[in-house]
PDB file of C-alpha atoms in Angstrom:
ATOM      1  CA  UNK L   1     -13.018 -14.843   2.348  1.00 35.00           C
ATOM      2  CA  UNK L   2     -13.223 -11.641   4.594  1.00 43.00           C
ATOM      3  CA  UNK L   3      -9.816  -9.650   4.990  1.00 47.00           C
ATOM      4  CA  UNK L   4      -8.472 -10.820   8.324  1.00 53.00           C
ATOM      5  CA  UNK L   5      -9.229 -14.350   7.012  1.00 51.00           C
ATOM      6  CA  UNK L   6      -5.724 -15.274   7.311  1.00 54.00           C
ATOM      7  CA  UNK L   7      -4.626 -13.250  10.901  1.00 53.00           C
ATOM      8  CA  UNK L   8      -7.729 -15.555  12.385  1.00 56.00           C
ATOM      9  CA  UNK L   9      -6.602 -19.035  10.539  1.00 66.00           C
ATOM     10  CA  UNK L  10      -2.837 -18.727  10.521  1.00 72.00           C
ATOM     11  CA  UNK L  11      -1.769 -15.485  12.575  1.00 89.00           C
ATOM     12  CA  UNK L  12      -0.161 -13.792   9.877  1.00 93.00           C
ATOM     13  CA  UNK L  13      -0.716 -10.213   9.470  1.00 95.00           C
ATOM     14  CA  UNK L  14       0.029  -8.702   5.834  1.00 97.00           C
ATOM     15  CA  UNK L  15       0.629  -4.815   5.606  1.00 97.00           C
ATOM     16  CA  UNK L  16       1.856  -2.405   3.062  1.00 97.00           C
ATOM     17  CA  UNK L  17       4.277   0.042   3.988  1.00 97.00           C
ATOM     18  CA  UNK L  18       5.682   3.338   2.497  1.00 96.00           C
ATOM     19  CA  UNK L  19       9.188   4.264   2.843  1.00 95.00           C
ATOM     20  CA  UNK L  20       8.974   7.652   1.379  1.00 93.00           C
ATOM     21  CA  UNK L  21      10.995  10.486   3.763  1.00 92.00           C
ATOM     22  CA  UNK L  22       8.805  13.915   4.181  1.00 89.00           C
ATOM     23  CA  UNK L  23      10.025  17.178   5.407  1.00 86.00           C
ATOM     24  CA  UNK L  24       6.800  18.957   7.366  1.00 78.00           C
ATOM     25  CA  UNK L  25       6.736  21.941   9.839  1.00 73.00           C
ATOM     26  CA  UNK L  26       5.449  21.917  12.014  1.00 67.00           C
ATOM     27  CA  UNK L  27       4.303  25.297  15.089  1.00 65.00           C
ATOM     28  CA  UNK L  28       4.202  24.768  18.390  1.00 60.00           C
ATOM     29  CA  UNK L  29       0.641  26.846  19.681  1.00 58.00           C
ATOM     30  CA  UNK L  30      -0.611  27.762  23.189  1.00 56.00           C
ATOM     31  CA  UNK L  31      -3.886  26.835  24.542  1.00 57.00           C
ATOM     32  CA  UNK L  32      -6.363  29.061  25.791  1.00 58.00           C
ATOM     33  CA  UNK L  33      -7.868  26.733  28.138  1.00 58.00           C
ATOM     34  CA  UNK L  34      -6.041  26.269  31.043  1.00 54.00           C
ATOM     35  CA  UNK L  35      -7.403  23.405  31.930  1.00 59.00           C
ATOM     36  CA  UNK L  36      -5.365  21.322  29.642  1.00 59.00           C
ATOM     37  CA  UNK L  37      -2.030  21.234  28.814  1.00 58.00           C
ATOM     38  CA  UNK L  38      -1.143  24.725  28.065  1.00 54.00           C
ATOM     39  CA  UNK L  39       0.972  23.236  24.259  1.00 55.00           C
ATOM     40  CA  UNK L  40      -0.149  21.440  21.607  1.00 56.00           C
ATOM     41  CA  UNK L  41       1.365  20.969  17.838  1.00 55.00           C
ATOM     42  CA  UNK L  42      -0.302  21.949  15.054  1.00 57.00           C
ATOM     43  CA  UNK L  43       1.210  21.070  11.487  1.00 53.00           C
ATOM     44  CA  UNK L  44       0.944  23.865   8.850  1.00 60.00           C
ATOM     45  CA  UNK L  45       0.358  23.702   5.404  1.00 61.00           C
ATOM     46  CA  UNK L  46       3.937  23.006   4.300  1.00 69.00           C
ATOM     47  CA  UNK L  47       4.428  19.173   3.697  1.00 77.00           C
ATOM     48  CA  UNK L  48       6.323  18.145   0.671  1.00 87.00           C
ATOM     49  CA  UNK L  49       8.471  14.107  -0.237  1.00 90.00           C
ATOM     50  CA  UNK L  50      11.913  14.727  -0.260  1.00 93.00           C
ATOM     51  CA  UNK L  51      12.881  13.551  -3.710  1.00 94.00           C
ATOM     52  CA  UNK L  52      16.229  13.718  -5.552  1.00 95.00           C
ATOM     53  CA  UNK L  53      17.040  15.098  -8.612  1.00 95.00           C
ATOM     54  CA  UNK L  54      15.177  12.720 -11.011  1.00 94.00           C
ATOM     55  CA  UNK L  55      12.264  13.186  -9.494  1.00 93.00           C
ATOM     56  CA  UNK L  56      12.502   9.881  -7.486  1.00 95.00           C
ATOM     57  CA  UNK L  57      11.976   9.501  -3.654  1.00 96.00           C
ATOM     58  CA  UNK L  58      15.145  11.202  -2.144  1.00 94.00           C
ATOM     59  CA  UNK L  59      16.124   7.158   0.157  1.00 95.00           C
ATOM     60  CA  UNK L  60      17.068   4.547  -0.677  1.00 95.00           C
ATOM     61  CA  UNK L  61      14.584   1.646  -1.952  1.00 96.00           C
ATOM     62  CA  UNK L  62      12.517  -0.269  -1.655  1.00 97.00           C
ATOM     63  CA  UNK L  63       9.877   3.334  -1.530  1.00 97.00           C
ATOM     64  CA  UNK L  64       7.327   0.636  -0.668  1.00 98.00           C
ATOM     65  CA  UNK L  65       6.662  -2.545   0.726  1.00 98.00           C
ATOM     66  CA  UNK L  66       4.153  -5.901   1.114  1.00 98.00           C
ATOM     67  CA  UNK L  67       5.178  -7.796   4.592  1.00 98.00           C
ATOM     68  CA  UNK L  68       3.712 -10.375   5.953  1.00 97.00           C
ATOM     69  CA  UNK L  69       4.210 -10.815   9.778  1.00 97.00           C
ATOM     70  CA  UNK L  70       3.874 -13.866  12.213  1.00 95.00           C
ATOM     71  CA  UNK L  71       1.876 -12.471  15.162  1.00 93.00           C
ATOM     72  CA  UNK L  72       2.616 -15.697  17.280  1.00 91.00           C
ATOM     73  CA  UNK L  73       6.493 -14.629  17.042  1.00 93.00           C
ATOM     74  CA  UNK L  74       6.167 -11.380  16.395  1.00 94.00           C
ATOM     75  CA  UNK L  75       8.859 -11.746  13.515  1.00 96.00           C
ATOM     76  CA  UNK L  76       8.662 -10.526   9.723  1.00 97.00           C
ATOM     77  CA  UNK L  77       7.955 -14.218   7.619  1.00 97.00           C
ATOM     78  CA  UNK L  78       9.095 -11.737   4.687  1.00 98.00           C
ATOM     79  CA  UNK L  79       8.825  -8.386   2.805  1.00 98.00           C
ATOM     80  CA  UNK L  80       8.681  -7.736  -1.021  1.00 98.00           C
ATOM     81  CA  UNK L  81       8.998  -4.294  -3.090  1.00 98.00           C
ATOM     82  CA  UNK L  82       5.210  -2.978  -3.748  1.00 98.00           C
ATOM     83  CA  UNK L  83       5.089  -1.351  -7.005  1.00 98.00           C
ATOM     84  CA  UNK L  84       7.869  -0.550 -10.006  1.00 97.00           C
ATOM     85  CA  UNK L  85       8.848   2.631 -11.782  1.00 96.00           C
ATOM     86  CA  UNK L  86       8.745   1.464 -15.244  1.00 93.00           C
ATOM     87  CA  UNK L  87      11.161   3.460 -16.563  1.00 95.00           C
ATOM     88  CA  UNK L  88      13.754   2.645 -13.691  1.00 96.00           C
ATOM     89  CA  UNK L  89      13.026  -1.428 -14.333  1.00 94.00           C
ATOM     90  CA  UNK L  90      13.378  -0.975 -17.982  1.00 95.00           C
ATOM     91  CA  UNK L  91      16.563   0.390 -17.307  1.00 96.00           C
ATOM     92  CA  UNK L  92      17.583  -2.799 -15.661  1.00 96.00           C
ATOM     93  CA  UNK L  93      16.968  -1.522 -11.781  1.00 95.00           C
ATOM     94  CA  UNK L  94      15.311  -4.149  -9.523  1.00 93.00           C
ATOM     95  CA  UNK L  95      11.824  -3.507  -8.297  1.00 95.00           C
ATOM     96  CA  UNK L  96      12.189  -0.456  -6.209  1.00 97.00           C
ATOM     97  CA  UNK L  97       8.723  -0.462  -4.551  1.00 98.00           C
ATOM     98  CA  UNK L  98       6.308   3.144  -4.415  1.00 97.00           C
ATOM     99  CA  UNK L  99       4.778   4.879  -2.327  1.00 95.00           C
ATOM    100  CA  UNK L 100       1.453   3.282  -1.577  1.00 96.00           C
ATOM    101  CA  UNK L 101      -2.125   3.875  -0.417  1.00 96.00           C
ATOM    102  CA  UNK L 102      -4.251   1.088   0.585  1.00 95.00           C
ATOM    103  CA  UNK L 103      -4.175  -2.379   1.769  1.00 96.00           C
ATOM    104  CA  UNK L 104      -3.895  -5.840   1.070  1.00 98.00           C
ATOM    105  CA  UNK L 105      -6.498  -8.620   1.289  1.00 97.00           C
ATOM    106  CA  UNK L 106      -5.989 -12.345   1.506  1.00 95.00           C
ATOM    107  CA  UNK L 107      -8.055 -15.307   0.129  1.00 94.00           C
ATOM    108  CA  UNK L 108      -8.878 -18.429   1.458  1.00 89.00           C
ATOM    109  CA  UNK L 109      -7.039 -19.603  -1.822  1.00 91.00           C
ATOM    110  CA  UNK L 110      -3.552 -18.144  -0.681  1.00 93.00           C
ATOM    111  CA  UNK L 111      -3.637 -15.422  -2.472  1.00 97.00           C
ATOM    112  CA  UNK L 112      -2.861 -11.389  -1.351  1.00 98.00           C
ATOM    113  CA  UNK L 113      -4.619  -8.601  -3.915  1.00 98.00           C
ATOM    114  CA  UNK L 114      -3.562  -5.510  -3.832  1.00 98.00           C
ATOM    115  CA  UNK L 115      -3.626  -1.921  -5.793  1.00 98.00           C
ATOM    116  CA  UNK L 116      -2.559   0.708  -3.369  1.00 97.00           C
ATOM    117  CA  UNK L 117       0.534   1.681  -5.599  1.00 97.00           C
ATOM    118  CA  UNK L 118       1.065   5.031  -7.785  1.00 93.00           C
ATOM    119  CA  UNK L 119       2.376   2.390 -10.689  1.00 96.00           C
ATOM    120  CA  UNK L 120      -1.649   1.881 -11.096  1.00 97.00           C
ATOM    121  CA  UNK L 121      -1.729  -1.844 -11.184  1.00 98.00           C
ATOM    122  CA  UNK L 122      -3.446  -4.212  -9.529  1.00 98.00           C
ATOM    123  CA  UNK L 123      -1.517  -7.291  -8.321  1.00 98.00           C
ATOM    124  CA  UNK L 124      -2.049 -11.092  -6.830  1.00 98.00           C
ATOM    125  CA  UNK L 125       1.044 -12.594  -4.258  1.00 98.00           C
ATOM    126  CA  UNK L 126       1.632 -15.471  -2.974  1.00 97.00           C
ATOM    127  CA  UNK L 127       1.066 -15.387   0.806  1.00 96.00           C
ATOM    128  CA  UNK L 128       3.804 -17.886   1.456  1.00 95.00           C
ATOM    129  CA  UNK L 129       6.250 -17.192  -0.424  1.00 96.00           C
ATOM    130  CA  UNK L 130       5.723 -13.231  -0.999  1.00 98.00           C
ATOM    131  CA  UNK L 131       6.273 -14.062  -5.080  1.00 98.00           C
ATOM    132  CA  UNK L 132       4.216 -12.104  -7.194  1.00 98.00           C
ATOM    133  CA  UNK L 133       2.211 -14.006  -9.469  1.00 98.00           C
ATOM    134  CA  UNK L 134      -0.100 -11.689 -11.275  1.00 98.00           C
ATOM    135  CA  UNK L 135      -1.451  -7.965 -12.005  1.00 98.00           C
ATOM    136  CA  UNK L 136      -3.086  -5.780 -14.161  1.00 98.00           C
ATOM    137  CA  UNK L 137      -2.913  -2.559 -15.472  1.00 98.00           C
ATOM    138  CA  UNK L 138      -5.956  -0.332 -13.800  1.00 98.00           C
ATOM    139  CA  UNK L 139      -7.315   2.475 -15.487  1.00 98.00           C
ATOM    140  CA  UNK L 140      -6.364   4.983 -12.709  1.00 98.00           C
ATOM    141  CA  UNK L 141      -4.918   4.112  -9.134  1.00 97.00           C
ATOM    142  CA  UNK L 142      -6.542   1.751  -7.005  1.00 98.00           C
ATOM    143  CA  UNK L 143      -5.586   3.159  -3.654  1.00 97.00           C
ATOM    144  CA  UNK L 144      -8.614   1.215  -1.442  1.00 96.00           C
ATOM    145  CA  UNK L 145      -8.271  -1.812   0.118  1.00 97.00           C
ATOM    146  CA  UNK L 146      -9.962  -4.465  -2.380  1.00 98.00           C
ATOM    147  CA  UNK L 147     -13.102  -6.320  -1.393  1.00 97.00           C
ATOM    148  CA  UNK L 148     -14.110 -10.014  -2.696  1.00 96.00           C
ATOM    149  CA  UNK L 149     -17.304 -11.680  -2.619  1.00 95.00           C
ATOM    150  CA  UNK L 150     -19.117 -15.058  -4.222  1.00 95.00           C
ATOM    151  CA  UNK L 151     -22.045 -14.971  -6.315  1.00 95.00           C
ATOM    152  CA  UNK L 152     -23.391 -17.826  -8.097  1.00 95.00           C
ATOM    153  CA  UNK L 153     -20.249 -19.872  -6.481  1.00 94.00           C
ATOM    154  CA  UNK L 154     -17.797 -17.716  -8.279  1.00 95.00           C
ATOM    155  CA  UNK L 155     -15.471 -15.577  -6.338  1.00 96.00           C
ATOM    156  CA  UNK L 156     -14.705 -11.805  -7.974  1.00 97.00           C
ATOM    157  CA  UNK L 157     -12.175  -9.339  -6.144  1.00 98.00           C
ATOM    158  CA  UNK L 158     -13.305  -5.796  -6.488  1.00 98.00           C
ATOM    159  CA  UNK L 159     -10.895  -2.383  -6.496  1.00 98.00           C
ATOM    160  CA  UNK L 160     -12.365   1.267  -6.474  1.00 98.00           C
ATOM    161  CA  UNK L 161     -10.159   2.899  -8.937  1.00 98.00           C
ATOM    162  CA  UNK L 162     -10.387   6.821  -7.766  1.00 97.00           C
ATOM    163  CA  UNK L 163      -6.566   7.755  -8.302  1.00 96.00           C
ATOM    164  CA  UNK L 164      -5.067  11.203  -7.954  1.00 95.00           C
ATOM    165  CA  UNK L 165      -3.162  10.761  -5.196  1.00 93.00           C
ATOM    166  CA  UNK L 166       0.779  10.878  -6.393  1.00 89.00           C
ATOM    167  CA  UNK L 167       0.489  13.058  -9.055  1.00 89.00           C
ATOM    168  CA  UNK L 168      -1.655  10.159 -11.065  1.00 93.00           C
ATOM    169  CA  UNK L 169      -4.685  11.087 -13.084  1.00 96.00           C
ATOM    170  CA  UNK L 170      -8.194  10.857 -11.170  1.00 97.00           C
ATOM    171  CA  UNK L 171     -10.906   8.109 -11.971  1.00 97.00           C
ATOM    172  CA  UNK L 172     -14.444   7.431 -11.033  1.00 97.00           C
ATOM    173  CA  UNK L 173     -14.665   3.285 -11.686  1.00 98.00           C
ATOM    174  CA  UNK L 174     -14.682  -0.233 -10.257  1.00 98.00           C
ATOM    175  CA  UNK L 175     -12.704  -2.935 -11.592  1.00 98.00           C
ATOM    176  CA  UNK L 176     -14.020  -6.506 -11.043  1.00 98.00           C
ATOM    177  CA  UNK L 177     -11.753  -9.753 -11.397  1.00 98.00           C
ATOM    178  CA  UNK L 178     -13.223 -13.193 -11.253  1.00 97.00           C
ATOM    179  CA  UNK L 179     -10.803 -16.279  -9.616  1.00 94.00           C
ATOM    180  CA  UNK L 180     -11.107 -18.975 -11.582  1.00 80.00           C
TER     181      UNK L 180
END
């Protein structure tokens, strides 16, 4: 199924969403033309995540979300933490969420794939419920919005796996998946 399969069939919208605070400053510069507004902002080369002392995004979680949205009612149906520290859930912390790049896709099946998250793993929800049902460790970040297509009657969901966003290590493959 294409993408916006499910906004067309049901009017539900899925998004991810980071939650990550940034300090950036930003100059305020003139114009030479005086033909158009004489200000304009200009951000310089100083943008950096707040983060406490562990390292960790300097807010409170969840640091990143999956929502799905009802665009009839305009209302959130619900919202789930995108991504896990390991270290933080082995220490017994719920699922905090991360900072993510990319989005979602939806299948005609019901389910949501997405990478997108700096935990590099690749990960099928429920599009009802929100529950996460599956994922898989990718080798480098998947932050690209999947694509799916049949072949032979078989469905496969593909991920570009590029990384090095997040201070994860850089990669140069495609990972394919086949729905059974």
């Amino acid at each position: 199924s294409r993408g916006l399969g499910d906004v067309y069939k049901r009017q539900h919208l899925y998004v991810s969403s980071s939650n990550i605070p940034w300090e950036a400053e930003i100059s305020l510069l003139k114009k030479k033309n005086f033909l158009s507004p004489p200000l304009y902002y200009q951000y310089t080369s100083s943008a950096n995540r707040l983060k406490d002392e562990n390292g960790y995004p300097g807010s409170k979680p969840p640091w990143g979300t999956l929502n799905a949205y009802d665009l009839n009612k305009g209302d959130l149906i619900w919202q789930v933490p995108l991504g896990e520290y390991d270290d933080l859930t082995k220490k017994g912390f719920p699922k905090t969420g991360t900072e993510n790049y990319g989005g979602p896709i939806v299948t005609d099946g019901g389910l949501i794939f997405i990478g997108a998250t700096n935990d590099e793993y690749f990960r099928a929800f429920d599009k009802i419920t929100g529950e996460e049902l599956w994922k898989s460790k990718l080798p480098a970040g998947g932050y690209a919005t999947p694509i799916t297509y049949k072949l032979d009657g078989k469905q496969y969901i593909v991920i570009a796996c590029g990384g090095g966003k997040m201070g994860t290590k850089s990669g140069d493959s495609y990972v394919a998946f086949s729905l059974e």
